[in-house]
Amino acid sequence: MPVRNFIPGFWNVPDHLPGAPRYLFNYRRIWKLSVLLTGVVALLPLIFITLVDYKVTEQAFESEFRSTTARVVANTQRAIGFFLIERRAALDFIVRDNPADDLGDPIRLAFILDALQKSFGGGFVDLGVIGSSGEQEAYVGDFELYDKDYHEQPWFQQVVERGVYVSDIFLGFRQVPHLVIAVKQTMPDGDFQILRASVGISPFEDLLANLELGGLGDAFIINRDGILQTNSRYHGQVLDYLDLPIPEFSSATELVDAVNPEGEKLLIGYRFIQDTPFILMIVKKKQDLMRSWHRTRLGLILFLVISVTLILGVILGTATYMVNNMYVADEKRLVSLHHVEYANKMASIGRMAASVAHEINNPLAIIGEKAGLIKDLFTFKKTYSADEKLIGLVDAISASVKRAGRITKRLLTFARNLEATVEEINVGEVVYEVFSFIEKQAQVREVQINIEVSPEAATIQSDRGKLQQIFLNIVNNACAAVPNGGHINVQVLPSAGTRGVTVRISDDGCGIPKEDLNRIFEPFFSTKTGQGGTGLGLSITYSLAHEIGGQIAVSSEVDVGTTFEIQLPMTMPPRKGRNDARTAG
């Protein structure tokens, strides 16, 4: 369906076009102001509330994610810390409960390792006793570490100084990632030995793997140099350097925002594990964390879009309906004014025509009488009766007088018919009368007029004056449309299927464009705006046709021609006083 069908009638009303009808209002401006002001008042609060709700909801989602992450970091840190404290305490108990000689016995040491593994459910890999020289004097485990010398190892010196030591993850002689927990045992003679236990990384990875992180989260442990102490899902393998910044020290759980090398926004929760070199880190991708928020956000946006669309639709529809009603009322006012003006003009023309015809008829009668007298005188005198030239001149005067008489009679008939009267009418005669008014113009322009009146066309009861105006308006348009040498054909036929008469007026003029064909009967629609056209001729014709109970239709094709078909009933419908009075002027 073309877009122009949805354009209201007032939209095409020109603002300042010379010759255009003068409307009371600038309808497009009124419509724009109505839509703008109503839209602002209706939509601003809705958009403001939606934006506030959007921001509050987004902050609530983000706050929930942050608190959840912080809670998981804190709980996991406590679990890891407890794991290490528990094992360090076990070694400390063993040192205090066993004499130095017992710990140096491999059988006793193996018994202790077995007890530790069964009591603590894994984690302990091996046990070794290292003398004050740094040489491993006793060892139970799966590796060949007996007699290994550790006196140059940094951890050995720290155990000597502090009495207890928890290492970070390293490969060591066994080339397997592990950490050691070492406890110093001082002997009565002042010498010392160190009980050293190795712990694998699998307990940590099992603990971290079972965390419910969400948001494609990644939990891992690093040391204070930024070296991974456990495998990471996205940031490398154990003993690799972390590709994220090392968090600043804090004794509490911290949350920071960061960006990874791929440019993705991250939420990082971390906690330094007390008395260890470890930092627990949980990294989540914000995009995935906010996925549920994105669904909620989509709902909010859809709500806003649908609400705005509905409100705008109501505003546009209401404003268009109201302004269009104003336009229709204003147009009816203008049409009424033009009807009155048209009726008054026709009445003035009628009075002038009657006056002119009356004034001319008297001299014409005298001229005709004198011409007849002259012809009689010429007939009785042989001198003139034989002069054919003189007789011919007298006959020409008489013929011209008769022709002038017929014209004045038509003028008088036209003037009398401006008064609303219903009478029996031969439609063919009315057609001939109307065409007599344009006969001279058609001769000058060599326009050929063909009139066919069917003998079967019945006489009808109608208003002669209105019929004359209907035919005259259509015929004038046809004359204006055809070029010099064009054709106008008129047929008066009995109506098919109904009683009545059909008058078909066709021309081979320029035709009417298809997009204008449905609008030619609208008031003020004219393709000659600015050229003297008011756009009321066919509108008035349409009204007159309906006033006498007739129907009018038009078909046209550009550069081929136009055909108007007027169907007239046998009798007029009952009068409507106001309309008849208005038309009669």
XYZ file of C-alpha atoms in Angstrom:
585
model
C 0.000 0.000 0.000
C 1.532 3.379 -0.973
C 2.772 5.547 1.887
C 0.737 8.517 0.671
C -2.452 6.668 1.650
C -1.416 7.139 5.294
C -0.713 10.855 4.921
C -3.575 12.883 6.430
C -5.273 15.461 4.256
C -4.034 18.466 6.214
C -0.399 17.562 5.595
C -0.546 18.789 1.998
C -2.159 22.119 2.844
C 0.251 24.800 1.579
C 1.350 27.444 4.060
C 1.826 30.508 1.904
C 0.851 29.677 -1.659
C -0.798 32.488 -3.641
C -4.271 31.537 -4.794
C -4.568 28.722 -2.248
C -7.606 28.620 0.062
C -7.109 30.492 3.288
C -7.320 28.111 6.207
C -7.663 29.356 9.747
C -4.674 27.407 11.087
C -1.274 26.078 10.135
C -2.186 22.434 10.632
C 1.273 20.955 10.197
C 2.655 23.286 12.853
C -0.221 22.454 15.228
C 0.338 18.732 14.626
C 4.091 18.992 15.191
C 3.670 21.026 18.374
C 1.016 18.642 19.690
C 3.165 15.581 19.037
C 6.303 17.226 20.412
C 4.797 18.596 23.620
C 2.681 15.521 24.368
C 5.591 13.251 23.567
C 7.960 15.137 25.855
C 5.476 15.180 28.748
C 4.598 11.500 28.323
C 7.965 10.003 27.466
C 10.438 11.929 29.628
C 9.202 10.496 32.968
C 9.072 6.996 31.487
C 12.602 7.222 30.077
C 13.933 8.775 33.289
C 12.407 6.076 35.508
C 13.615 3.343 33.173
C 17.158 4.726 33.171
C 17.174 4.958 36.963
C 15.891 1.402 37.240
C 18.449 0.319 34.661
C 21.303 1.833 36.665
C 20.076 0.559 40.040
C 19.547 -2.947 38.728
C 22.952 -2.985 37.061
C 24.625 -1.880 40.298
C 22.680 -4.522 42.256
C 23.846 -7.249 39.886
C 27.453 -6.059 40.055
C 27.338 -5.749 43.841
C 26.003 -9.296 44.114
C 28.779 -10.625 41.909
C 31.424 -8.807 43.899
C 30.147 -9.951 47.273
C 29.868 -13.548 46.033
C 33.419 -13.462 44.691
C 34.765 -11.946 47.896
C 32.996 -14.584 49.959
C 34.443 -17.405 47.865
C 37.949 -15.933 48.103
C 37.724 -15.595 51.867
C 36.394 -19.120 52.398
C 38.903 -20.706 50.055
C 41.764 -18.824 51.662
C 40.712 -20.154 55.044
C 40.560 -23.698 53.663
C 44.052 -23.497 52.136
C 45.481 -21.814 55.192
C 43.953 -24.451 57.445
C 45.364 -27.188 55.182
C 48.907 -25.897 55.590
C 48.567 -25.089 59.295
C 47.200 -28.531 59.956
C 50.142 -30.256 58.268
C 52.719 -27.981 59.825
C 51.208 -28.676 63.244
C 51.366 -32.411 62.547
C 55.084 -32.203 61.762
C 55.672 -30.095 64.839
C 53.888 -32.699 66.950
C 56.017 -35.477 65.417
C 59.217 -33.589 66.182
C 58.179 -33.064 69.767
C 56.862 -36.606 70.248
C 59.784 -38.520 68.703
C 63.410 -38.499 69.826
C 65.983 -37.568 67.220
C 67.253 -41.137 66.951
C 63.749 -42.470 66.251
C 63.244 -40.025 63.412
C 66.548 -41.125 61.931
C 65.288 -44.708 61.784
C 63.848 -45.328 58.254
C 61.384 -47.908 59.600
C 59.998 -45.473 62.162
C 59.963 -42.725 59.557
C 58.014 -44.920 57.132
C 55.527 -45.736 59.882
C 55.048 -42.028 60.567
C 54.570 -41.220 56.849
C 51.991 -43.964 56.514
C 50.143 -42.641 59.539
C 50.198 -39.104 58.148
C 48.897 -40.185 54.762
C 46.074 -42.156 56.320
C 45.188 -39.462 58.865
C 45.242 -36.462 56.574
C 43.854 -38.092 53.483
C 46.724 -37.358 51.158
C 48.965 -34.458 50.559
C 52.101 -35.878 52.177
C 54.386 -37.364 49.505
C 57.515 -38.234 51.445
C 59.435 -37.518 54.662
C 63.098 -36.836 55.227
C 65.402 -35.979 58.100
C 68.205 -33.542 57.325
C 71.103 -33.109 59.658
C 72.672 -29.829 60.662
C 75.217 -30.277 57.876
C 72.408 -30.030 55.333
C 72.727 -33.638 54.227
C 69.595 -35.791 54.161
C 70.231 -38.554 56.673
C 66.965 -40.422 56.455
C 64.295 -40.506 53.736
C 61.098 -42.390 52.905
C 59.358 -41.769 49.634
C 59.322 -42.537 45.919
C 62.390 -40.526 44.928
C 66.149 -41.102 45.263
C 66.876 -38.255 47.641
C 68.981 -39.965 50.284
C 72.318 -38.190 50.947
C 71.153 -35.084 49.066
C 72.868 -31.982 50.378
C 70.580 -29.006 51.079
C 72.884 -26.770 53.061
C 73.080 -24.241 50.226
C 69.319 -24.182 49.675
C 67.626 -20.933 50.834
C 64.872 -22.830 52.579
C 67.435 -24.717 54.702
C 68.851 -21.455 56.028
C 65.358 -20.129 56.797
C 64.422 -23.239 58.762
C 67.616 -22.909 60.755
C 66.773 -19.290 61.528
C 62.989 -19.516 62.065
C 62.432 -23.095 63.161
C 59.659 -23.712 60.671
C 59.296 -23.127 56.957
C 56.668 -23.467 54.259
C 58.074 -23.174 50.764
C 56.415 -22.114 47.583
C 56.028 -24.573 44.725
C 59.288 -25.632 43.065
C 60.753 -28.589 41.154
C 63.764 -29.445 43.362
C 65.878 -32.512 42.802
C 62.866 -34.602 41.855
C 61.808 -32.240 39.050
C 58.168 -32.478 40.140
C 56.183 -29.470 41.356
C 55.784 -29.636 45.111
C 56.191 -27.639 48.294
C 57.984 -28.544 51.470
C 57.050 -28.037 55.100
C 60.088 -28.213 57.333
C 60.303 -28.135 61.137
C 63.540 -27.808 63.121
C 64.201 -30.266 65.981
C 66.760 -29.124 68.538
C 68.571 -31.875 70.339
C 69.771 -31.837 73.960
C 73.448 -31.402 72.918
C 72.506 -28.224 71.032
C 72.734 -29.805 67.640
C 69.663 -29.918 65.447
C 68.016 -31.782 62.633
C 65.161 -30.885 60.320
C 62.056 -32.962 59.610
C 61.061 -32.182 56.075
C 57.791 -33.266 54.377
C 56.913 -32.825 50.736
C 53.365 -31.994 49.714
C 52.107 -32.238 46.111
C 49.934 -29.649 44.399
C 47.024 -32.008 43.747
C 45.201 -31.202 47.037
C 45.203 -27.513 46.126
C 44.040 -28.124 42.582
C 41.271 -30.436 43.786
C 40.104 -27.789 46.221
C 40.175 -25.036 43.583
C 38.540 -27.209 40.916
C 35.511 -27.846 43.127
C 34.727 -24.182 43.632
C 31.501 -22.935 42.114
C 32.753 -19.795 40.459
C 30.441 -19.048 37.554
C 31.216 -16.499 34.889
C 33.974 -18.703 33.426
C 35.900 -18.084 36.625
C 39.434 -19.254 37.205
C 40.922 -19.973 40.660
C 44.632 -20.476 41.193
C 47.501 -19.691 43.537
C 50.574 -17.609 42.793
C 53.581 -16.737 44.883
C 54.681 -13.197 45.581
C 56.870 -13.152 42.472
C 53.855 -13.774 40.259
C 54.704 -17.437 39.509
C 51.751 -19.791 39.243
C 51.700 -22.339 42.055
C 48.832 -24.335 40.561
C 47.598 -24.828 37.045
C 45.287 -22.124 35.745
C 42.446 -22.586 33.306
C 43.245 -19.453 31.305
C 46.529 -17.996 32.596
C 49.121 -20.728 32.237
C 50.533 -23.859 33.879
C 52.192 -24.270 37.233
C 55.510 -22.375 37.544
C 54.633 -20.093 34.586
C 54.616 -16.368 35.153
C 51.137 -14.946 35.507
C 50.089 -12.662 32.626
C 48.200 -10.379 35.023
C 49.570 -7.753 37.407
C 50.654 -9.016 40.843
C 48.156 -7.734 43.422
C 49.326 -5.281 46.031
C 49.675 -6.631 49.547
C 46.612 -6.526 51.742
C 45.748 -8.390 54.902
C 42.092 -8.539 53.852
C 40.202 -9.899 50.879
C 40.372 -7.496 47.985
C 38.491 -7.070 44.698
C 39.989 -5.188 41.776
C 39.038 -4.576 38.157
C 41.551 -5.431 35.459
C 41.870 -6.070 31.747
C 43.544 -9.156 30.308
C 45.854 -9.051 27.260
C 42.854 -9.761 25.019
C 41.184 -6.597 26.277
C 38.470 -8.387 28.259
C 37.331 -6.797 31.490
C 38.044 -8.922 34.558
C 36.967 -8.993 38.176
C 39.865 -10.237 40.362
C 39.442 -11.326 43.958
C 42.601 -12.128 45.917
C 43.839 -12.803 49.413
C 47.348 -13.216 50.785
C 47.482 -16.487 52.765
C 49.003 -15.762 56.147
C 52.457 -17.218 56.981
C 52.864 -18.600 53.467
C 54.260 -17.203 50.213
C 50.950 -17.862 48.525
C 48.343 -15.526 47.079
C 44.944 -16.986 46.264
C 43.403 -15.424 43.167
C 39.969 -15.868 41.619
C 39.548 -14.246 38.215
C 36.178 -13.876 36.515
C 35.247 -12.358 33.171
C 32.814 -9.519 33.640
C 31.125 -10.207 30.358
C 30.148 -13.658 31.551
C 29.344 -12.482 35.054
C 26.922 -9.942 33.653
C 25.251 -12.383 31.288
C 22.155 -12.664 33.481
C 22.129 -8.873 33.751
C 22.282 -8.627 29.998
C 19.125 -10.719 29.752
C 17.458 -8.492 32.318
C 18.750 -5.433 30.464
C 17.291 -6.732 27.216
C 13.949 -7.067 28.968
C 14.179 -3.480 30.226
C 15.114 -2.202 26.789
C 12.270 -4.126 25.165
C 9.890 -2.761 27.773
C 11.102 0.775 27.063
C 10.925 0.345 23.288
C 7.443 -1.194 23.387
C 6.199 1.447 25.825
C 7.655 4.304 23.790
C 6.230 2.809 20.597
C 2.757 2.443 22.102
C 2.800 5.935 23.585
C 4.074 7.466 20.358
C 1.440 5.548 18.416
C -1.316 6.853 20.675
C 0.104 10.391 20.528
C 0.476 10.334 16.747
C -2.972 8.819 16.260
C -4.699 11.209 18.646
C -2.908 14.302 17.328
C -3.562 13.295 13.738
C -7.229 12.562 14.471
C -7.799 15.875 16.261
C -5.892 18.040 13.788
C -7.524 16.278 10.868
C -10.954 16.952 12.364
C -9.997 20.619 12.696
C -8.874 20.566 9.088
C -12.109 18.901 7.919
C -14.223 21.415 9.835
C -12.197 24.296 8.412
C -12.477 22.822 4.948
C -16.251 22.505 5.293
C -16.339 26.140 6.312
C -14.359 27.116 3.225
C -16.509 24.937 0.986
C -19.646 26.544 2.352
C -18.215 29.994 1.742
C -17.266 29.067 -1.800
C -20.658 27.515 -2.429
C -22.312 30.742 -1.369
C -19.882 32.741 -3.466
C -20.438 30.453 -6.438
C -24.199 30.594 -6.098
C -24.157 34.371 -5.807
C -21.924 34.639 -8.833
C -24.193 32.384 -10.871
C -27.221 34.367 -9.754
C -25.513 37.614 -10.771
C -24.615 36.145 -14.134
C -28.198 35.017 -14.574
C -29.603 38.429 -13.717
C -27.107 40.128 -16.016
C -27.868 37.667 -18.821
C -31.601 38.211 -18.408
C -31.117 41.965 -18.413
C -28.864 41.875 -21.487
C -31.220 39.519 -23.317
C -34.201 41.699 -22.484
C -32.421 44.865 -23.657
C -31.255 43.225 -26.854
C -34.566 41.564 -27.694
C -36.343 44.909 -28.176
C -33.923 46.309 -30.811
C -33.777 42.886 -32.406
C -37.562 42.862 -32.708
C -37.505 46.312 -34.315
C -34.681 45.321 -36.663
C -36.533 42.130 -37.607
C -39.775 44.025 -38.163
C -38.090 46.695 -40.247
C -36.221 44.094 -42.261
C -39.521 42.347 -43.016
C -41.097 45.684 -43.998
C -38.176 46.489 -46.301
C -38.496 43.075 -47.911
C -42.244 43.617 -48.437
C -41.569 47.015 -50.056
C -38.919 45.470 -52.288
C -41.321 42.716 -53.244
C -44.076 45.139 -54.395
C -41.729 47.275 -56.489
C -40.457 45.630 -59.613
C -37.360 47.808 -59.555
C -36.106 46.098 -56.358
C -37.869 42.740 -56.523
C -35.688 41.727 -59.429
C -32.508 42.713 -57.568
C -31.449 39.478 -55.942
C -28.564 41.142 -54.178
C -30.849 43.492 -52.258
C -33.308 40.691 -51.405
C -30.371 38.545 -50.282
C -29.066 41.318 -47.995
C -32.504 41.716 -46.411
C -32.739 37.920 -45.879
C -29.290 37.938 -44.269
C -30.432 40.642 -41.836
C -33.521 38.624 -40.981
C -31.465 35.449 -40.466
C -28.988 37.260 -38.207
C -31.825 38.682 -36.172
C -33.306 35.206 -35.716
C -29.919 33.814 -34.671
C -29.438 36.621 -32.187
C -32.942 35.910 -30.911
C -32.120 32.257 -30.306
C -29.016 33.273 -28.330
C -30.926 35.669 -26.127
C -33.576 32.991 -25.612
C -30.932 30.573 -24.389
C -29.546 33.220 -22.065
C -33.009 33.828 -20.660
C -33.552 30.088 -20.275
C -30.211 29.706 -18.453
C -31.025 32.601 -16.160
C -34.487 31.256 -15.318
C -33.057 27.804 -14.605
C -30.748 29.134 -11.886
C -33.796 29.064 -9.691
C -34.318 25.619 -8.149
C -37.271 24.015 -9.949
C -38.165 20.447 -10.744
C -39.615 19.796 -14.147
C -39.764 17.181 -16.855
C -36.512 17.355 -18.762
C -35.213 15.944 -22.001
C -31.545 15.441 -21.092
C -30.448 15.585 -24.730
C -31.892 19.094 -25.067
C -29.998 20.241 -21.972
C -26.779 18.826 -23.404
C -27.313 20.714 -26.662
C -28.040 23.922 -24.734
C -24.824 23.634 -22.748
C -22.709 22.915 -25.792
C -24.163 25.932 -27.531
C -22.312 28.099 -25.015
C -18.919 26.690 -26.065
C -19.743 26.238 -29.714
C -17.840 29.346 -30.821
C -14.809 28.482 -28.677
C -14.778 24.962 -30.134
C -14.904 26.331 -33.683
C -11.965 28.645 -33.047
C -9.854 25.786 -31.664
C -11.171 23.301 -34.234
C -12.384 20.985 -31.482
C -14.797 18.456 -32.891
C -17.887 17.855 -30.758
C -19.987 14.784 -31.392
C -23.287 14.423 -29.569
C -25.300 11.230 -29.753
C -28.689 11.155 -28.088
C -30.391 7.764 -27.996
C -34.073 7.924 -28.880
C -34.634 5.441 -26.072
C -33.353 7.917 -23.451
C -36.369 8.794 -21.326
C -37.275 12.198 -19.990
C -36.631 12.629 -16.290
C -37.952 14.735 -13.425
C -35.013 16.883 -12.299
C -33.590 20.385 -11.819
C -32.605 21.845 -15.158
C -30.338 24.499 -13.646
C -28.269 21.965 -11.712
C -28.001 19.725 -14.761
C -26.752 22.673 -16.800
C -24.133 23.500 -14.176
C -22.991 19.852 -13.974
C -22.603 19.495 -17.723
C -21.095 22.970 -18.143
C -18.360 22.277 -15.521
C -17.409 18.964 -17.105
C -17.520 20.310 -20.653
C -15.365 23.310 -19.701
C -12.784 20.942 -18.189
C -12.893 18.797 -21.322
C -12.319 21.864 -23.530
C -9.373 22.885 -21.380
C -7.892 19.381 -21.533
C -8.069 18.696 -25.258
C -5.526 20.230 -27.642
C -6.498 22.213 -30.719
C -8.179 19.823 -33.128
C -9.148 17.447 -30.305
C -12.403 15.581 -29.856
C -15.216 15.660 -27.329
C -17.831 12.932 -27.566
C -21.120 12.972 -25.690
C -23.556 10.110 -25.412
C -26.995 10.255 -23.816
C -28.185 6.699 -23.157
C -30.763 4.898 -21.073
C -29.125 3.600 -17.897
C -28.332 -0.084 -17.987
C -30.283 -2.111 -15.440
C -32.092 0.859 -13.917
C -34.577 3.432 -15.002
C -32.882 6.683 -15.742
C -30.441 8.290 -18.118
C -26.678 8.054 -18.424
C -24.628 10.875 -19.893
C -21.097 9.940 -20.917
C -18.706 12.786 -21.802
C -15.338 11.705 -23.214
C -12.340 13.611 -24.491
C -8.953 12.717 -25.945
C -7.077 15.262 -23.839
C -4.069 14.957 -21.570
C -5.780 12.654 -19.055
C -5.477 12.531 -15.274
C -2.597 10.778 -13.454
C -3.637 7.658 -11.574
C -2.492 9.061 -8.206
C -4.779 12.108 -8.674
C -7.818 10.262 -9.995
C -9.251 9.445 -6.566
C -8.873 13.039 -5.380
C -10.332 15.123 -8.178
C -13.703 15.444 -6.377
C -12.045 16.571 -3.135
C -12.571 20.238 -2.301
C -9.563 22.409 -3.141
C -7.706 19.658 -4.935
C -6.324 21.207 -8.080
C -3.375 20.641 -10.367
C -3.639 24.304 -11.340
C -2.920 25.768 -7.922
C -1.312 29.138 -8.418
C -2.699 29.351 -11.957
C -6.183 30.496 -11.022
C -7.629 27.089 -10.219
C -9.593 26.860 -6.967
C -10.090 23.111 -6.981
C -13.846 23.531 -6.378
C -15.320 22.997 -9.887
C -15.512 19.210 -9.794
C -16.230 19.233 -6.067
C -19.322 21.376 -6.687
C -20.237 19.224 -9.672
C -20.065 16.128 -7.469
C -22.264 17.807 -4.842
C -24.807 18.920 -7.437
C -24.987 15.421 -8.932
C -25.734 13.961 -5.503
C -28.271 16.679 -4.734
C -30.354 15.598 -7.719
C -29.919 11.925 -6.773
C -27.362 11.129 -9.452
C -23.999 9.380 -9.456
C -20.838 10.534 -11.151
C -17.797 8.436 -12.024
C -14.596 9.101 -13.889
C -11.997 7.026 -15.680
C -8.865 8.389 -17.248
C -5.524 7.500 -18.724
C -2.652 9.901 -19.188
C -2.201 11.023 -22.835
C -5.283 8.991 -23.867
C -8.217 10.888 -22.428
C -10.874 11.133 -19.745
C -14.459 9.932 -19.498
C -17.062 11.229 -17.059
C -20.209 9.180 -16.648
C -23.219 10.783 -14.967
C -26.131 8.545 -14.035
C -29.389 10.448 -13.514
C -32.443 8.964 -11.784
C -35.944 9.219 -13.174
C -36.983 11.468 -10.283
C -35.122 13.626 -7.809
C -34.958 12.602 -4.171
C -36.861 14.753 -1.637
C -35.365 18.210 -1.260
C -33.083 19.232 1.538
C -34.040 22.816 2.127
C -30.674 24.234 3.077
C -28.759 22.711 0.201
C -31.315 23.762 -2.403
C -31.487 27.255 -1.003
C -27.710 27.503 -0.954
C -27.308 26.278 -4.505
C -30.093 28.504 -5.793
C -28.405 31.526 -4.241
